[in-house]
Amino acid sequence: MRTQVAIVGAGPSGLLLGALLHKAGIDHVIIERQSADYVLGRVRAGVLEQVAVDLLDEAGCGARLHAEGLPHDGFDLCFGGRRHRIDLHGLTGKRVVVYGQTEVTRDLMAQREQLGRRTFYGAEEVAIEGFDGTSPAVTFRHGGQTHRLACDFIAGCDGYHGVCRASVPAGAIQTHEKVYPFGWLGILADVPPVHHELIYGNSELGFMLASMRSATRVRYYVQCPLDDRVEDWSDDRFWAEFKRRLPAEDAERLVTGPSFEKSIAPLRSFVAEPMRFGRLFLAGDAAHIVPPTGAKGLNLAAGDVALLARALDEHFNAKSGEGLARYSERALSRVWKAERFSWWFTSLMHDFPENGSFGRRMQRAELEYLCQSTAAQTAMAENYVGLPLM
Ligand code: APR
Ligand code: PHB
């Protein structure tokens, strides 16, 4: 088998890259370790920046997003028992769209199937070779057979635990990491949202986030200890804890109900540099992880693959190597800014017992300053709605 671009991983990065390459008339194949249903079973954040919405439109995959996504012009910060609105649209002229990442993945998969582009789900023993020379390839087992996919380039879209980054010699890659001492316990439930916009809360009991998937479905989170297990959290315990972290008037209005999904996610900041190794290009979670505060993960991934698709289009269709040569530098410049924002927002909103009372007072002073200063709110809003793609 031969193709121009072998894409490893069918998460949002690999699927969006495939859609953009299809548009550019570039032949490609996706190789995914899991089944499509397994990939669709993963629940992740749900806030899209305008840049990501535009890319999904460009890929011809924006119809349902426009019909069902919820445009949000602002969100609330909550501390000291009160809510304060950050007017995203008033401050930046931009808004975000609340639409589950699972739905983005579903839309991309459906379009891909309709286009009849090649995807190998359930591939085993996936390995990459030759990317430091001129003839890279991806090998894997599928349907009881061993396959070798020769290609011009490999796109490593295989997430944090993937094989692509792990195949780079240790001396060629530098990694930067921060692990946070807590997790997020999240639930999905079919109840009306407590508020029509998102609420990010800093309470003495820890962080809370009231998000949603629709007018009848919520995604709520509370900060929890890293060693907690989902089994430790009955629905009753979750609702009681969530309520205690809300301002009294919101707690009174809160509608509770049975959850149909509950999971605990650890929080991590991680960047691998560079994002190119010869003919291997990393994109999305394979190259970087952000903590979910601010929902930058999918948006960063979309930015990476847009740059990569553009660079591959230049290479194949305009015979220019400039975009590929500058991919890593351009992508990382945006990645580091989103890493900084996600780290800052995480640091501002969570309980860090090891920082003691001084740390708590610093958070409080910064939150009060934010609520008084249009300049500080603008800086926050500008990052939240997303920085421009270069
Ligand atoms: N071979 C083939 N596929 C693999 C391999 C492998 N060895 N290892 C992992 N994969 C697949 C995973 O099963 C997964 O479907 O690569 C895919 C990577 O998808 P994500 O982890 O979702 O990463 P990415 O597509 O970069 O998504 C970025 O979306 O999923 C979120 O948290 C993520 O918000 C971030 C954004
Ligand atoms: C979500 O809806 O799951 C979500 C929203 C905003 C975040 C993180 C997660 O910052």
GROMACS .gro file of N, CA, C and O in nm, residues 128 130-133 153-154 164-165 167-174 272-282 286-287 327-328:
model
  128
  128ILE      N    1   0.593   0.287   1.338
  128ILE     CA    2   0.636   0.376   1.229
  128ILE      C    3   0.786   0.358   1.206
  128ILE      O    4   0.860   0.324   1.298
  130GLY      N    5   1.144   0.478   0.932
  130GLY     CA    6   1.201   0.549   0.817
  130GLY      C    7   1.171   0.698   0.809
  130GLY      O    8   1.197   0.760   0.706
  131PHE      N    9   1.118   0.757   0.916
  131PHE     CA   10   1.081   0.898   0.904
  131PHE      C   11   1.202   0.990   0.908
  131PHE      O   12   1.192   1.107   0.873
  132ASP      N   13   1.317   0.939   0.948
  132ASP     CA   14   1.439   1.020   0.945
  132ASP      C   15   1.508   1.015   0.808
  132ASP      O   16   1.604   1.086   0.782
  133GLY      N   17   1.456   0.932   0.719
  133GLY     CA   18   1.510   0.924   0.583
  133GLY      C   19   1.409   0.973   0.481
  133GLY      O   20   1.327   1.061   0.512
  153PHE      N   21   0.487   1.128   0.403
  153PHE     CA   22   0.492   1.186   0.538
  153PHE      C   23   0.404   1.108   0.633
  153PHE      O   24   0.304   1.049   0.591
  154ILE      N   25   0.441   1.112   0.762
  154ILE     CA   26   0.357   1.053   0.867
  154ILE      C   27   0.306   1.167   0.955
  154ILE      O   28   0.385   1.252   0.998
  164CYS      N   29   0.376   0.743   1.800
  164CYS     CA   30   0.461   0.830   1.717
  164CYS      C   31   0.566   0.906   1.800
  164CYS      O   32   0.686   0.897   1.771
  165ARG      N   33   0.518   0.980   1.901
  165ARG     CA   34   0.616   1.054   1.981
  165ARG      C   35   0.714   0.956   2.048
  165ARG      O   36   0.834   0.982   2.058
  167SER      N   37   0.835   0.697   1.934
  167SER     CA   38   0.931   0.639   1.839
  167SER      C   39   1.047   0.734   1.809
  167SER      O   40   1.141   0.696   1.738
  168VAL      N   41   1.039   0.857   1.860
  168VAL     CA   42   1.145   0.955   1.834
  168VAL      C   43   1.261   0.927   1.931
  168VAL      O   44   1.238   0.908   2.050
  169PRO      N   45   1.386   0.923   1.881
  169PRO     CA   46   1.499   0.900   1.971
  169PRO      C   47   1.503   1.005   2.082
  169PRO      O   48   1.478   1.123   2.057
  170ALA      N   49   1.531   0.959   2.204
  170ALA     CA   50   1.523   1.047   2.322
  170ALA      C   51   1.604   1.175   2.304
  170ALA      O   52   1.563   1.282   2.347
  171GLY      N   53   1.718   1.166   2.239
  171GLY     CA   54   1.804   1.283   2.226
  171GLY      C   55   1.750   1.390   2.132
  171GLY      O   56   1.797   1.504   2.133
  172ALA      N   57   1.649   1.355   2.054
  172ALA     CA   58   1.598   1.449   1.953
  172ALA      C   59   1.477   1.527   2.003
  172ALA      O   60   1.429   1.617   1.935
  173ILE      N   61   1.428   1.494   2.121
  173ILE     CA   62   1.302   1.553   2.168
  173ILE      C   63   1.319   1.606   2.311
  173ILE      O   64   1.389   1.545   2.392
  174GLN      N   65   1.256   1.720   2.336
  174GLN     CA   66   1.259   1.774   2.470
  174GLN      C   67   1.116   1.781   2.522
  174GLN      O   68   1.027   1.826   2.449
  272ALA      N   69   0.589   1.871   2.403
  272ALA     CA   70   0.707   1.808   2.343
  272ALA      C   71   0.757   1.899   2.231
  272ALA      O   72   0.678   1.948   2.151
  273GLU      N   73   0.887   1.921   2.229
  273GLU     CA   74   0.948   2.007   2.125
  273GLU      C   75   1.063   1.933   2.060
  273GLU      O   76   1.136   1.864   2.131
  274PRO      N   77   1.086   1.951   1.931
  274PRO     CA   78   1.000   2.019   1.834
  274PRO      C   79   0.879   1.930   1.801
  274PRO      O   80   0.861   1.824   1.861
  275MET      N   81   0.799   1.972   1.703
  275MET     CA   82   0.683   1.891   1.663
  275MET      C   83   0.707   1.825   1.528
  275MET      O   84   0.618   1.763   1.471
  276ARG      N   85   0.831   1.840   1.476
  276ARG     CA   86   0.867   1.773   1.350
  276ARG      C   87   0.999   1.697   1.366
  276ARG      O   88   1.093   1.749   1.425
  277PHE      N   89   1.002   1.576   1.315
  277PHE     CA   90   1.124   1.495   1.314
  277PHE      C   91   1.136   1.437   1.174
  277PHE      O   92   1.071   1.337   1.143
  278GLY      N   93   1.212   1.502   1.090
  278GLY     CA   94   1.226   1.455   0.952
  278GLY      C   95   1.090   1.454   0.883
  278GLY      O   96   1.025   1.557   0.868
  279ARG      N   97   1.041   1.335   0.847
  279ARG     CA   98   0.912   1.324   0.777
  279ARG      C   99   0.797   1.287   0.870
  279ARG      O  100   0.690   1.245   0.825
  280LEU      N  101   0.821   1.301   0.999
  280LEU     CA  102   0.714   1.279   1.099
  280LEU      C  103   0.672   1.413   1.160
  280LEU      O  104   0.758   1.489   1.206
  281PHE      N  105   0.541   1.439   1.158
  281PHE     CA  106   0.487   1.562   1.217
  281PHE      C  107   0.389   1.524   1.327
  281PHE      O  108   0.298   1.446   1.303
  282LEU      N  109   0.408   1.580   1.448
  282LEU     CA  110   0.313   1.553   1.557
  282LEU      C  111   0.206   1.662   1.558
  282LEU      O  112   0.236   1.778   1.529
  286ALA      N  113  -0.076   1.434   2.087
  286ALA     CA  114   0.052   1.362   2.072
  286ALA      C  115   0.168   1.454   2.108
  286ALA      O  116   0.274   1.408   2.152
  287ALA      N  117   0.147   1.585   2.091
  287ALA     CA  118   0.256   1.681   2.114
  287ALA      C  119   0.236   1.764   2.240
  287ALA      O  120   0.333   1.815   2.297
  327TYR      N  121   0.652   2.454   1.027
  327TYR     CA  122   0.536   2.401   1.100
  327TYR      C  123   0.557   2.399   1.252
  327TYR      O  124   0.476   2.452   1.329
  328SER      N  125   0.668   2.340   1.295
  328SER     CA  126   0.690   2.320   1.438
  328SER      C  127   0.697   2.455   1.511
  328SER      O  128   0.630   2.476   1.613
   0.00000   0.00000   0.00000
